[in-house]
Amino acid sequence: MPRDTNLCGVVLLVVLQSLIKTSEEIVEA
């Protein structure tokens, strides 16, 4: 597996976690 693909997956995971955190904060507000 190329390193670029691995890095892309990591970035996607980080973005997904950020979106989940933001949505949770919106629900709590």
CSV table of C-alpha atoms in Angstrom, one decimal:
chain,number,residue,atom,x,y,z
A,1,MET,CA,0.0,0.0,0.0
A,2,PRO,CA,1.4,3.4,-0.9
A,3,ARG,CA,2.1,5.8,1.9
A,4,ASP,CA,-0.1,8.5,0.3
A,5,THR,CA,-3.1,6.2,0.6
A,6,ASN,CA,-2.4,5.4,4.2
A,7,LEU,CA,-2.0,9.1,5.0
A,8,CYS,CA,-5.3,9.8,3.2
A,9,GLY,CA,-7.0,7.3,5.4
A,10,VAL,CA,-5.6,8.8,8.6
A,11,VAL,CA,-6.8,12.3,7.5
A,12,LEU,CA,-10.2,11.0,6.8
A,13,LEU,CA,-10.4,9.4,10.2
A,14,VAL,CA,-9.4,12.6,11.9
A,15,VAL,CA,-11.9,14.6,9.9
A,16,LEU,CA,-14.7,12.1,10.8
A,17,GLN,CA,-13.8,12.3,14.5
A,18,SER,CA,-13.9,16.1,14.3
A,19,LEU,CA,-17.3,16.0,12.6
A,20,ILE,CA,-18.7,13.6,15.3
A,21,LYS,CA,-17.4,15.8,18.1
A,22,THR,CA,-18.9,18.9,16.5
A,23,SER,CA,-22.3,17.2,16.0
A,24,GLU,CA,-22.3,16.0,19.6
A,25,GLU,CA,-21.6,19.5,20.8
A,26,ILE,CA,-24.5,20.9,18.6
A,27,VAL,CA,-26.9,18.2,20.0
A,28,GLU,CA,-25.9,19.1,23.6
A,29,ALA,CA,-26.3,22.9,23.0
